[in-house]
Each structure stands twice: as C-alpha cells, then as structure tokens.
PDB file of C-alpha atoms and ligand atoms in Angstrom:
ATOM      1  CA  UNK A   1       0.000   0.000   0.000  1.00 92.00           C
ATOM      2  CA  UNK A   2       1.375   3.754  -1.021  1.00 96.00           C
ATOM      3  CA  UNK A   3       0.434   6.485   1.022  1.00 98.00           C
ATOM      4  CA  UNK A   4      -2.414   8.815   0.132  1.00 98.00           C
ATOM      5  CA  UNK A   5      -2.024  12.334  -1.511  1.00 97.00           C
ATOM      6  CA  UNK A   6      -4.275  14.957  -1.297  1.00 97.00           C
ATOM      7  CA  UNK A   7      -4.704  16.222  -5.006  1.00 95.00           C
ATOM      8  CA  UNK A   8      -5.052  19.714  -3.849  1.00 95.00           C
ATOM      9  CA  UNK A   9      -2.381  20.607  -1.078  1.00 95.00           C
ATOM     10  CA  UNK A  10      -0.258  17.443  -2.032  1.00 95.00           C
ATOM     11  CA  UNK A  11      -0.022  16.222   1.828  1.00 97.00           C
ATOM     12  CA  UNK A  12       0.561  12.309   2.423  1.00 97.00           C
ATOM     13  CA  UNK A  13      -1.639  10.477   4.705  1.00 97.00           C
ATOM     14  CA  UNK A  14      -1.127   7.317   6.043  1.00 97.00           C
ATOM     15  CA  UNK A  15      -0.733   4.106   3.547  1.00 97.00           C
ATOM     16  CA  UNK A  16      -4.605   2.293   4.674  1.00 96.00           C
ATOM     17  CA  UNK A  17      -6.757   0.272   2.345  1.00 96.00           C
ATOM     18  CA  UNK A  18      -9.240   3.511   2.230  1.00 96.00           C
ATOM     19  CA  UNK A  19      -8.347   7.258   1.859  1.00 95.00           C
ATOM     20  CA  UNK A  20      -9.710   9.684   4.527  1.00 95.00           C
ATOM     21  CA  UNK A  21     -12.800  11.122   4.481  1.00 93.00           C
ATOM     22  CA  UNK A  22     -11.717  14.040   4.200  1.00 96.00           C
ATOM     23  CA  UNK A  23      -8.092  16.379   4.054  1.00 97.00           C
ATOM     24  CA  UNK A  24      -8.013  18.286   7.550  1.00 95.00           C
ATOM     25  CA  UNK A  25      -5.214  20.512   5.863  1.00 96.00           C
ATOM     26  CA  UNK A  26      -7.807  21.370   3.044  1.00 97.00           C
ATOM     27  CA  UNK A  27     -10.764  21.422   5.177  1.00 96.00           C
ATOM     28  CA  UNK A  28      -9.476  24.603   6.982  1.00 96.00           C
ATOM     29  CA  UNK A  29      -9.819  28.088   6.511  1.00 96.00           C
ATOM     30  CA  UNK A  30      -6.558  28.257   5.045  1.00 96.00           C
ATOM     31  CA  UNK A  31      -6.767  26.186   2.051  1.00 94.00           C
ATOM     32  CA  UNK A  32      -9.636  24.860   0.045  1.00 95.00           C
ATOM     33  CA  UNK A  33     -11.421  21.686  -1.042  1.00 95.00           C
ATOM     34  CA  UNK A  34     -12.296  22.343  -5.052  1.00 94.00           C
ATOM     35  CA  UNK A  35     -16.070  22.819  -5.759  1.00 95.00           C
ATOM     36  CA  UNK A  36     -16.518  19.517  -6.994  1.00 95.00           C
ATOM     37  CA  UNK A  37     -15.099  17.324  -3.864  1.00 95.00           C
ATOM     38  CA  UNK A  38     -11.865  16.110  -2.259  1.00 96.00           C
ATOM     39  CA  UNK A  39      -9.883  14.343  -4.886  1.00 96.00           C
ATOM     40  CA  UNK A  40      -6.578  11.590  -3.828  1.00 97.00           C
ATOM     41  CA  UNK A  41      -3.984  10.674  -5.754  1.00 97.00           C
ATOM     42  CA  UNK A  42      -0.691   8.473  -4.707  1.00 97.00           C
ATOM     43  CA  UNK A  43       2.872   8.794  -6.122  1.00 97.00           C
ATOM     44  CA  UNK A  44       2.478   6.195  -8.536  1.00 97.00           C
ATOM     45  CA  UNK A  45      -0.865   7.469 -10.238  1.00 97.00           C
ATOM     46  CA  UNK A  46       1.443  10.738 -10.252  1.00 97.00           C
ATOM     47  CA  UNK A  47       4.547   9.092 -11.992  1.00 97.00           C
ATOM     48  CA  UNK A  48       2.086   7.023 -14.332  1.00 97.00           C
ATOM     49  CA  UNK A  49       0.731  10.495 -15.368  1.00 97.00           C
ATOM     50  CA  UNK A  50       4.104  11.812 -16.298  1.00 97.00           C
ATOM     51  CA  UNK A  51       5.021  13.700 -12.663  1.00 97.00           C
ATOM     52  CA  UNK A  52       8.828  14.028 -12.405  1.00 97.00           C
ATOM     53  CA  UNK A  53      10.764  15.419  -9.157  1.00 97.00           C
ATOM     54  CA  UNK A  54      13.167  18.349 -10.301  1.00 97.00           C
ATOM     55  CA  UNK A  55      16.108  20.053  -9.098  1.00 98.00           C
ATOM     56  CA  UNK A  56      17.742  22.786  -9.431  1.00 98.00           C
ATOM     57  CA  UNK A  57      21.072  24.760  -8.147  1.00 98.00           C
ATOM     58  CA  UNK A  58      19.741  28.394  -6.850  1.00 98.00           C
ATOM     59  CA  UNK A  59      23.340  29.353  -6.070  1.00 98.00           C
ATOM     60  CA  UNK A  60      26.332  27.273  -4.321  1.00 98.00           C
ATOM     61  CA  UNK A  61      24.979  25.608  -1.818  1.00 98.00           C
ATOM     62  CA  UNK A  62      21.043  25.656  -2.313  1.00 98.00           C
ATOM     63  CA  UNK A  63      19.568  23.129  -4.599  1.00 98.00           C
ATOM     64  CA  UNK A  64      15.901  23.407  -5.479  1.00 98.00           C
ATOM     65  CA  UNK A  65      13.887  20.857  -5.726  1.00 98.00           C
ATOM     66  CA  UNK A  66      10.070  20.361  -7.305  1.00 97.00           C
ATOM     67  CA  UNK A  67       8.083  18.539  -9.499  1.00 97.00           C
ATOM     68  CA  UNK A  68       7.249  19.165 -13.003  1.00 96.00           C
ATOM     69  CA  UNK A  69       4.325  19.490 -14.230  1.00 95.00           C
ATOM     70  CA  UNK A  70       3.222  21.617 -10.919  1.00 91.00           C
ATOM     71  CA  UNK A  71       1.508  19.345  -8.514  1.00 87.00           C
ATOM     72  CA  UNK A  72      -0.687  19.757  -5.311  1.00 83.00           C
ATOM     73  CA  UNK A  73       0.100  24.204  -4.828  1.00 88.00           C
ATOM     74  CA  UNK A  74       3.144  23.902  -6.910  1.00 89.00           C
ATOM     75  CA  UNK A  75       5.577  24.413  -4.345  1.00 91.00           C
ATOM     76  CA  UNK A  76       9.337  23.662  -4.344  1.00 96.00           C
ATOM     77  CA  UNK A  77      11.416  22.583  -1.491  1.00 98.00           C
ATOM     78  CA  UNK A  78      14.888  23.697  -0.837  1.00 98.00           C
ATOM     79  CA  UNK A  79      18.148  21.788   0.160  1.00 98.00           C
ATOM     80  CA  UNK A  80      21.209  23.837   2.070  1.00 98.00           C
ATOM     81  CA  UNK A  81      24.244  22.012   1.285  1.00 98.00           C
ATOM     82  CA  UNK A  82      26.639  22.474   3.906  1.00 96.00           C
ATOM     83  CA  UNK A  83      30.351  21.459   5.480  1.00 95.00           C
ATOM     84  CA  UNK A  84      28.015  19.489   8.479  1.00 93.00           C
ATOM     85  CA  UNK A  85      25.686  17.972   6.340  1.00 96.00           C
ATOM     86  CA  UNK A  86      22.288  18.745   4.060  1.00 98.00           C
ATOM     87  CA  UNK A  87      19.461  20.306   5.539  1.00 98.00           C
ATOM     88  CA  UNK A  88      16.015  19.904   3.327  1.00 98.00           C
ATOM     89  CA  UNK A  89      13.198  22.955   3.783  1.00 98.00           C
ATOM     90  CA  UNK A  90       9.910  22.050   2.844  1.00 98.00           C
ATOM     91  CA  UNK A  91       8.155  19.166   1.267  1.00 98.00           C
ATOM     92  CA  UNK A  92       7.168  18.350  -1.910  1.00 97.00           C
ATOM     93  CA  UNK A  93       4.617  15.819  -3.027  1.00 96.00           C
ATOM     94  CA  UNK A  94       6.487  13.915  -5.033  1.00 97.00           C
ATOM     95  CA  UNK A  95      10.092  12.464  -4.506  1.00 98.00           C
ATOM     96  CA  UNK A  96      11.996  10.685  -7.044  1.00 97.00           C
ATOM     97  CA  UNK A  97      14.733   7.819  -6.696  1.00 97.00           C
ATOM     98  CA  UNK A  98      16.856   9.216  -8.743  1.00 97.00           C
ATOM     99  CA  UNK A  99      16.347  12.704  -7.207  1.00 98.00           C
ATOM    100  CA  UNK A 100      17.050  11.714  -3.766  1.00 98.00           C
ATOM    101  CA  UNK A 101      20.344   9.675  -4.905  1.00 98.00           C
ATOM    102  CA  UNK A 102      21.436  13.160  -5.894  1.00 98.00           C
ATOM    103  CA  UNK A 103      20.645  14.741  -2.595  1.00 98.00           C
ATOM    104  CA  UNK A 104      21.929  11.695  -0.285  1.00 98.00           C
ATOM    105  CA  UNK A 105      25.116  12.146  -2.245  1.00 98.00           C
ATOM    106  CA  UNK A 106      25.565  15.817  -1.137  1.00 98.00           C
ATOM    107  CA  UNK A 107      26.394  15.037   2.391  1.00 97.00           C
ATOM    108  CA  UNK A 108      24.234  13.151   5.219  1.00 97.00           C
ATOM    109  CA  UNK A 109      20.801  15.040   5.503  1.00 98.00           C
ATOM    110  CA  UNK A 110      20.176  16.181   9.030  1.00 96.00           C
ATOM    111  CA  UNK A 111      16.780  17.057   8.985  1.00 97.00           C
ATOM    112  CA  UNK A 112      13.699  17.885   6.936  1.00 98.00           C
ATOM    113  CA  UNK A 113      11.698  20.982   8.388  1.00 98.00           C
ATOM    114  CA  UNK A 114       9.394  23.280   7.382  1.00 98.00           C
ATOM    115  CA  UNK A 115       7.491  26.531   6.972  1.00 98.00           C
ATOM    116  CA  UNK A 116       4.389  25.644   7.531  1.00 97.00           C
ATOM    117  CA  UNK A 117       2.013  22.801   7.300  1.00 97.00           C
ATOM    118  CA  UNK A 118       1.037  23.721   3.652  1.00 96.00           C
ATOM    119  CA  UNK A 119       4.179  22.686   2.481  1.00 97.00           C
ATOM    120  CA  UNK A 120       4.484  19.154   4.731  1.00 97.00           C
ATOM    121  CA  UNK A 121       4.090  17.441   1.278  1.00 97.00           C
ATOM    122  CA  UNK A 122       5.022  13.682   1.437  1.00 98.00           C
ATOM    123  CA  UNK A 123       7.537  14.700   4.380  1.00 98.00           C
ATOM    124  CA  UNK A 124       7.746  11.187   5.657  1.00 98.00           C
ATOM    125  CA  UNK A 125       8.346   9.323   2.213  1.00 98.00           C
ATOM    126  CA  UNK A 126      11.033  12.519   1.638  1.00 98.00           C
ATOM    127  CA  UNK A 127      12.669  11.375   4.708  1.00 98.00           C
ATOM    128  CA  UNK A 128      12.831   7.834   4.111  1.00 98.00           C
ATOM    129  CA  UNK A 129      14.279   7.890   0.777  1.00 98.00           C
ATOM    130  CA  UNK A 130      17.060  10.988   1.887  1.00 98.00           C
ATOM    131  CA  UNK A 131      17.631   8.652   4.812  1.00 98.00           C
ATOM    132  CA  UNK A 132      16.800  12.123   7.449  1.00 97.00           C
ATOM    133  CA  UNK A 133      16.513  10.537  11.020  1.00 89.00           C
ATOM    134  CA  UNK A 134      14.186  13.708  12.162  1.00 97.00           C
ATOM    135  CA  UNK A 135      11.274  15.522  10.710  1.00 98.00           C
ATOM    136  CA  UNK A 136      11.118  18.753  13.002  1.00 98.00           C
ATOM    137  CA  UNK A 137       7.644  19.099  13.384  1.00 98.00           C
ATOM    138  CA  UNK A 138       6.478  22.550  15.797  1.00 98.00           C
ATOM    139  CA  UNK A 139       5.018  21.293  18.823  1.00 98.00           C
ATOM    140  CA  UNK A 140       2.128  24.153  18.074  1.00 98.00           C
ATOM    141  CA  UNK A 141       1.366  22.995  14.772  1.00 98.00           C
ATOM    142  CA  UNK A 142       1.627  19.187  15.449  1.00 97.00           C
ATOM    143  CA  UNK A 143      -1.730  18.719  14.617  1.00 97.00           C
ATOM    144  CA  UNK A 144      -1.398  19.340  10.756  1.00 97.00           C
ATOM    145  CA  UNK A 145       1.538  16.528  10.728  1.00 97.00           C
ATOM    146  CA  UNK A 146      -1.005  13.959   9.241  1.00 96.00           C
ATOM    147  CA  UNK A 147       1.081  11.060   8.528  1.00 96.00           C
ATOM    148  CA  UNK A 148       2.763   9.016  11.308  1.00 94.00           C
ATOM    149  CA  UNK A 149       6.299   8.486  11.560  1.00 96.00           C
ATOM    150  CA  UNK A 150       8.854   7.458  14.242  1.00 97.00           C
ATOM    151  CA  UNK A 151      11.296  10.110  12.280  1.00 98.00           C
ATOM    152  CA  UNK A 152       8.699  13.509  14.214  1.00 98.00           C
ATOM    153  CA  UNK A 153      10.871  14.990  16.387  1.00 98.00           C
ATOM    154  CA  UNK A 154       8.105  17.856  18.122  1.00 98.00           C
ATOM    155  CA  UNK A 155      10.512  21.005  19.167  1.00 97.00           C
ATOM    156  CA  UNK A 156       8.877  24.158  21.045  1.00 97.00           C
ATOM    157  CA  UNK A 157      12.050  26.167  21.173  1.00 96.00           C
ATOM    158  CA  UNK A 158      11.631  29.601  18.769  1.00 96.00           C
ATOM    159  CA  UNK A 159      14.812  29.127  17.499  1.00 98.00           C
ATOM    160  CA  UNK A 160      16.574  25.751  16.511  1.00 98.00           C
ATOM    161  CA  UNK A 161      19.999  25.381  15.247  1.00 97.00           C
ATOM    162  CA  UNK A 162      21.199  23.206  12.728  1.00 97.00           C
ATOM    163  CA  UNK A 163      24.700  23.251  11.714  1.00 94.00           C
ATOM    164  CA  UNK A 164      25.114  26.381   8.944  1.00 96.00           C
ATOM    165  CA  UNK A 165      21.345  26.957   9.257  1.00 98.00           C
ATOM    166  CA  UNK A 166      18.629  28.232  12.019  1.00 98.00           C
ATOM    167  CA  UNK A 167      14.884  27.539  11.871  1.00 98.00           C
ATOM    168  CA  UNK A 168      13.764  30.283  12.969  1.00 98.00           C
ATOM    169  CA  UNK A 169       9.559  30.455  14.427  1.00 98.00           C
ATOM    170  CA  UNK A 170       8.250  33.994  13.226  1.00 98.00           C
ATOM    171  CA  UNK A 171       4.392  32.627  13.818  1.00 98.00           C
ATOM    172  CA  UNK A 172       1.523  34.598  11.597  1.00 97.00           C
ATOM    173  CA  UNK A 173       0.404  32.499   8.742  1.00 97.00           C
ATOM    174  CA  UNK A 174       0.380  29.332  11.169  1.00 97.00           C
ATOM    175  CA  UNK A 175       1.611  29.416  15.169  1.00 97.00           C
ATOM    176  CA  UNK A 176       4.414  27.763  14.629  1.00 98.00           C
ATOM    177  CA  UNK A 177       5.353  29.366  10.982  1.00 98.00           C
ATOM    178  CA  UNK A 178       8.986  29.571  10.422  1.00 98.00           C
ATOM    179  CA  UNK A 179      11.787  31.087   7.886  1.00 98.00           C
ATOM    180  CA  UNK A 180      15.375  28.801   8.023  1.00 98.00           C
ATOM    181  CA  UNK A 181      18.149  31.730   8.377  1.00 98.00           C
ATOM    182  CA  UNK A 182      21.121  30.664   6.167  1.00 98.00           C
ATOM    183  CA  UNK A 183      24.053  33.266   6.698  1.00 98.00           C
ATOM    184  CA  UNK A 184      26.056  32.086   4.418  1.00 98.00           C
ATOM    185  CA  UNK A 185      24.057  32.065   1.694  1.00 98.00           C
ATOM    186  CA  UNK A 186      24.193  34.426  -1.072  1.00 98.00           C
ATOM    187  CA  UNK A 187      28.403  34.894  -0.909  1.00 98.00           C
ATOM    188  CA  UNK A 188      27.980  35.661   2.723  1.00 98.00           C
ATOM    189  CA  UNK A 189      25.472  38.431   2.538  1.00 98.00           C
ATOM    190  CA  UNK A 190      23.084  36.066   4.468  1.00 98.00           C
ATOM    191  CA  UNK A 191      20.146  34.212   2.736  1.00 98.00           C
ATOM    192  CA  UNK A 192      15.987  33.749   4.003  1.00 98.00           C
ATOM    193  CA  UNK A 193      13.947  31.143   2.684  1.00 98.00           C
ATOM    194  CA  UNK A 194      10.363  31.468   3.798  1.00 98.00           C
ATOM    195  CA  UNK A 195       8.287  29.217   2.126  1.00 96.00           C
ATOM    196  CA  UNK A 196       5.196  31.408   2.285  1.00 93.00           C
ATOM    197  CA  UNK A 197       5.544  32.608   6.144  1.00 97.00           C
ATOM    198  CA  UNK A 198       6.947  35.459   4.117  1.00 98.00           C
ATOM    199  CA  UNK A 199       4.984  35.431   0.664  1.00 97.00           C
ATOM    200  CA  UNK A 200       7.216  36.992  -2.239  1.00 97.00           C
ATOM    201  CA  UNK A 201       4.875  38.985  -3.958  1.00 95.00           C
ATOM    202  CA  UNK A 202       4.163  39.169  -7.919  1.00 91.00           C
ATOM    203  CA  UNK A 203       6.623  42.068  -9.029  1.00 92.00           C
ATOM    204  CA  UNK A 204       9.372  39.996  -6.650  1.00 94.00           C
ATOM    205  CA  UNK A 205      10.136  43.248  -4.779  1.00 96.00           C
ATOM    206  CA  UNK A 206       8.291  42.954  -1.653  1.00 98.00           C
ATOM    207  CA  UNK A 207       6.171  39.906   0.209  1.00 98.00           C
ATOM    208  CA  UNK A 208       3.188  39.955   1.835  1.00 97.00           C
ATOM    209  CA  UNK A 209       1.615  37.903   4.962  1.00 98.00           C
ATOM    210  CA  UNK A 210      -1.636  36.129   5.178  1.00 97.00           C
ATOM    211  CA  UNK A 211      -3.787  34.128   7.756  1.00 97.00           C
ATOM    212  CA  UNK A 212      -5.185  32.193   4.325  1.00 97.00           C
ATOM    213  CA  UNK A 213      -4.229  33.069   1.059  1.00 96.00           C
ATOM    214  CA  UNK A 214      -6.724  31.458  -0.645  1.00 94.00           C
ATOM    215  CA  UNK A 215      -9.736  33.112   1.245  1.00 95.00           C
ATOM    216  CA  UNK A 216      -7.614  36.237   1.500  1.00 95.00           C
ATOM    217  CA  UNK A 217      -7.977  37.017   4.747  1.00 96.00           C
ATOM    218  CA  UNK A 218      -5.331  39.102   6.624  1.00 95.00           C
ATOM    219  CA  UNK A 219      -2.961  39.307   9.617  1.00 97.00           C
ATOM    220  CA  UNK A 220      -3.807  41.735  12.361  1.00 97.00           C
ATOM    221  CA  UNK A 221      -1.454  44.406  12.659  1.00 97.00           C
ATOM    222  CA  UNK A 222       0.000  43.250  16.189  1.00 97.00           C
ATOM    223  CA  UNK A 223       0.979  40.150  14.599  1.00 98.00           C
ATOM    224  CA  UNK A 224       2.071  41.696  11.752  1.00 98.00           C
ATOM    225  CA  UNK A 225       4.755  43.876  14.231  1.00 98.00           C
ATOM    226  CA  UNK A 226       5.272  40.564  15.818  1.00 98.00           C
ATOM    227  CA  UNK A 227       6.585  39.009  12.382  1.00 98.00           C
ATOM    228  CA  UNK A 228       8.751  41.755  11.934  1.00 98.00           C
ATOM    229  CA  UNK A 229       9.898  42.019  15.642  1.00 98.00           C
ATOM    230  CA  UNK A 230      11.284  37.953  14.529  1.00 97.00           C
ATOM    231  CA  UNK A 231      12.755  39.213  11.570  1.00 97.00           C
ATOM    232  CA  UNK A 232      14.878  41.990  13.338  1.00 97.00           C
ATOM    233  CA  UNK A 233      17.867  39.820  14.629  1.00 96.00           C
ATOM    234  CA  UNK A 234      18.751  38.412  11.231  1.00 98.00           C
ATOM    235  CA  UNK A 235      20.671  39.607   8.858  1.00 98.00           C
ATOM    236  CA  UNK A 236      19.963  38.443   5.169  1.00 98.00           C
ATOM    237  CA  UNK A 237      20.312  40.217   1.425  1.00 98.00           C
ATOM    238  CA  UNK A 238      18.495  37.370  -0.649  1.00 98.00           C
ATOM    239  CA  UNK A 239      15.269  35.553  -0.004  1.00 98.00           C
ATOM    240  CA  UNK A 240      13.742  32.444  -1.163  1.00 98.00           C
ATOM    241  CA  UNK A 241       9.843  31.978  -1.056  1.00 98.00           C
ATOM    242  CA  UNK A 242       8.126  28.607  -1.653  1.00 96.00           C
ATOM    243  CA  UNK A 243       8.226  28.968  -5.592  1.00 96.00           C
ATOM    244  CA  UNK A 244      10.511  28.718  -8.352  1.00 96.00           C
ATOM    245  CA  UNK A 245       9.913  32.030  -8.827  1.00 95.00           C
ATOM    246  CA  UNK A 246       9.911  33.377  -5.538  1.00 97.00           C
ATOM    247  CA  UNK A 247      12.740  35.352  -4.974  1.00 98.00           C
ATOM    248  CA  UNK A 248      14.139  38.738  -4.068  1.00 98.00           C
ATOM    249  CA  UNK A 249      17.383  38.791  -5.150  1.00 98.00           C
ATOM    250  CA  UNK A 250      19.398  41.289  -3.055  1.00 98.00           C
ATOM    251  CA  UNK A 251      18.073  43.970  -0.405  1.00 98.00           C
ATOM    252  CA  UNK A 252      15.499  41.254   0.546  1.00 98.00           C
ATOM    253  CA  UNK A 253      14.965  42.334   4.410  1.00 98.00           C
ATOM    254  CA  UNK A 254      14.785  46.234   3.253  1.00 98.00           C
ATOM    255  CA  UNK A 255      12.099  45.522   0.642  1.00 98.00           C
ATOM    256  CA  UNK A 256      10.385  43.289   3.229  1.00 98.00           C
ATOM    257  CA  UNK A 257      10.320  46.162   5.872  1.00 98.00           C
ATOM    258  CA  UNK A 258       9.335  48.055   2.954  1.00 98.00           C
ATOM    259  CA  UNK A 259       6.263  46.078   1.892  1.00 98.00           C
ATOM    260  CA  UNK A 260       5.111  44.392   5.739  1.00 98.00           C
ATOM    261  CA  UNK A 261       5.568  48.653   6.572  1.00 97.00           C
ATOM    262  CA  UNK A 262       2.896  48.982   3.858  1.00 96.00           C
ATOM    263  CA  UNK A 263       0.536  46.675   4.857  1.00 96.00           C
ATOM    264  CA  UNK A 264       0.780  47.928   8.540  1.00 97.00           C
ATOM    265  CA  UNK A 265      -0.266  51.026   7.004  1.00 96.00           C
ATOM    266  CA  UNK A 266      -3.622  50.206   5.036  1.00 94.00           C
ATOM    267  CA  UNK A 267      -4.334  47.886   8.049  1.00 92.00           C
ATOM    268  CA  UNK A 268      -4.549  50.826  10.032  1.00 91.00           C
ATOM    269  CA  UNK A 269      -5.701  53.580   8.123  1.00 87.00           C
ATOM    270  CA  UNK A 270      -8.105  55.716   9.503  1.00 84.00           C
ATOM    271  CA  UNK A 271     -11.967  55.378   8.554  1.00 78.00           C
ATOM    272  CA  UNK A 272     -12.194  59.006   6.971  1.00 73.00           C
ATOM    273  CA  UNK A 273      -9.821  57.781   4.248  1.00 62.00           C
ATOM    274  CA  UNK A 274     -11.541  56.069   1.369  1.00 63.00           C
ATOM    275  CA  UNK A 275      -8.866  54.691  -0.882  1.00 63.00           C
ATOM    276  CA  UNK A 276      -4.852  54.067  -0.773  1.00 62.00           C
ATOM    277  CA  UNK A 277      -3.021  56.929  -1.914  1.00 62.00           C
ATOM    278  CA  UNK A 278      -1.301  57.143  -5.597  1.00 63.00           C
ATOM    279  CA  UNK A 279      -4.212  56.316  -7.499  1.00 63.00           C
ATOM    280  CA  UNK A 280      -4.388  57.920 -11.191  1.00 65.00           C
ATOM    281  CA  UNK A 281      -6.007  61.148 -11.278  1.00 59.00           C
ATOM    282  CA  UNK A 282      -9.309  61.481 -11.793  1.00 57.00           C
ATOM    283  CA  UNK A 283     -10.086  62.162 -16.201  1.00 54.00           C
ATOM    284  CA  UNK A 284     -10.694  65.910 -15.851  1.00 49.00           C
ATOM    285  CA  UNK A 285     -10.526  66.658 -12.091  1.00 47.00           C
ATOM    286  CA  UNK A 286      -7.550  69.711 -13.160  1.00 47.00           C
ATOM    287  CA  UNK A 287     -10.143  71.447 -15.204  1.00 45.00           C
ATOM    288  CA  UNK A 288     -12.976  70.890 -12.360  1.00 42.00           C
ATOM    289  CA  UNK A 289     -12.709  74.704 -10.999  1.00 41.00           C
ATOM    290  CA  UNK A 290     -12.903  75.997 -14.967  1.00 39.00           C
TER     291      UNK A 290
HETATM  292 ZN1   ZN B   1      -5.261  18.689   1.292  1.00 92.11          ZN
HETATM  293 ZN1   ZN B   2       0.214  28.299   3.340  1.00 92.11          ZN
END
C-alpha cells in the first residue's frame, strides 16, 4: 500500500486500504477543497501520469527541488548544502529515486523541516528515501503533521539550530510558521527562505503575509509587528519563497520592511480615508474649478 495524496495541497496520509474522508489541511480556513469534492492521488498514479521530481542549483549551496508538471500548490522545497551535512526545507509531493540519490550524495541530511504545514508534502516518504533521522515538526502545529512516523521529532524552542542553518519560528500564517536563516548564503550576505511565512509577492520586490491566502484574509497588525519584531535579529540580502519564482534577489529584508511597513499602514488607516493613496487622477478633475 502507497500512502495517500491529497490532489489539492499534495499532503501524504497514512498508507490504509481507504483514503480519509476528508483532508483536515484542506478542510481549513486556510486552504480549500475544489467545488466539486476532495480528490486523492498516490505517487504512482502521479509518476504514471508523467510527474517528475526536479532540481535545481539556486546558487552554491542551495539546490531546489520540485516537481514538473506543478503538482498539489506547486511548491518547491529547498536543500542547504553544507560542510556538516544537508538540511532539506519544505516538502514536496512527489520524490523521485533518482532525485534523492542526488541529494543523499551531497552530504548526510540532518533534517527535513518546514514553513508551515502547507508545504508538509510527502515529508515522511522525503525522509525515508534521503535517509533524514528527524522531521522537526512545531510542537504548536503538530496537529497538521497527518502522517505518522517514528522520524517527528516535536521542538517548542523559537529558534533551533542546525549546523550552517537556524529555523527560525516567526508565527503569523500558522503558530508555529517559520523562515530557516542561512548566513552564508548568497556569498555571505546572508540568505531567508520562507516558504510562504513570508509570501514573495508578484513584481518579486516585496512579500506579503496572510492568515489564508486562498480566502484572503489578513494578519492583524500586532501580529504583523510581531513578524517583523522575529525578523529583526537576522541579517539576510536574498530571499527564497516557496516557488521557483519566488525570490528577491538582493536587499530582501529592506524591501520586506518596505512592503510588511505597507501593509501595517492600510491595516490601520483611519476610517475618513476612502482609498490608498497614488491612485491615477481622476479624467478631468484639473479642469474641475474651470
Ligand atoms: Zn489537502
Ligand atoms: Zn500556506
């Protein structure tokens, strides 16, 4: 028996004779269950149907890794190769043999963790084929971990080191939400990747923060301050969001003040104001007093 996928957020369930009823990930506020009913897939119906895992180098040191076409939200994982070992970030549904050869051969993988349930993918099949003794799992978000495995290490601490890397718990988008700080990334300038506890936003100069993206529902502005109170300590020119096309090259923690200082300001704008500021100009309002 293979473990179960949920065709929409791409999260393994436990290999039983039956799927669940229903995907608890999907079933919250947070994420969705399409209009027409819960839908499971396993890896094999995925392969059969042409699903391929995918890597690729970011810079030195950070491999990508996804599947092609775009499965479950589309999401790519991330793999910091360093002089202690391999440290994966994120999930992705899918896993390949081949793939994971690649990866084993980088260096001993320490752990798997994560930004936030969204992106558990098939963590525990990940795990077993990179050979990672621990999934780090928050003890606040246990819940979400759907699939059983010996390999869930539950942590409560906000900040967990691992070799070259520190998960780092910035809460917001899930309690235990977290970015995995990376100094050495990006020729030393210090590298964030974020999965979508910071969300790169479309024009890749700024992120945003959600409590669902989907449903598009926002972050009060305390926890908003709190986010960025988390973000203070570390330094970092380049992050990494939870898509192949998620990235903010250089002056990353700049343009996320930037954008979070934004949002902290519509959030809080006063009721007398009807509309942002910088909107075109009115067709004709310079000629209303003639
Ligand atoms: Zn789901
Ligand atoms: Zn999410």
């Amino acid at each position: 028996m293979e473990p179960w996928l949920c065709g929409t957020c791409g999260v393994e369930y436990d290999p039983v004779p039956s799927p669940p009823s229903a995907c608890w990930i999907c079933e919250d506020e947070r994420q969705w269950v399409p209009r027409d009913g819960q839908r499971w897939t396993t890896a094999s119906e995925l392969r059969r149907a042409g699903y391929r895992s995918s890597l690729r180098w970011l810079e030195e040191g950070l491999l990508g890794i996804g599947v092609e076409p775009a499965v479950g939200i589309g999401q790519r994982a991330l793999a910091v190769v360093g002089d202690r070992g391999v440290v994966v970030f994120d999930a992705a549904p899918l896993l390949d043999e081949d793939a994971a050869a690649t990866i084993r051969s980088l260096g001993p993988v320490v752990a798997l963790c994560f930004s936030h349930p969204h992106f558990y993918g098939a963590a525990v099949t990940w795990a077993e084929l990179l050979g990672a003794e621990r999934i780090l799992v928050p003890q606040v978000d246990a819940a979400w971990f759907v699939r059983s495995s010996e390999r869930v290490a539950l942590y409560d601490d906000d900040v967990v080191e691992l070799g070259e890397v520190e998960l780092r718990r910035i809460g917001g988008h899930f309690p235990g939400s977290s970015v995995l700080w990376w100094p050495g990334g990006a020729e030393g300038r210090g590298v964030l990747l974020t999965g979508d506890s910071l969300s790169v936003n479309a024009r890749g100069d700024g992120v945003t923060v959600m409590w669902s993206f989907p449903n598009h529902l926002p972050l009060a502005p305390q926890v908003v301050e709190a986010i960025l109170a988390h973000i203070e300590p570390v330094c970092f020119d380049r992050l990494y969001g939870g898509w192949w096309d998620s990235v903010i090259p250089s002056a990353a923690k700049e343009a996320v003040y930037r954008s979070l200082g934004r949002y902290l300001e519509l959030l809080t704008m006063p009721p007398t104001v009807t509309g942002p500021a910088g909107g075109p100009t009115e067709p004709g309002a310079e000629d209303a007093s003639g």
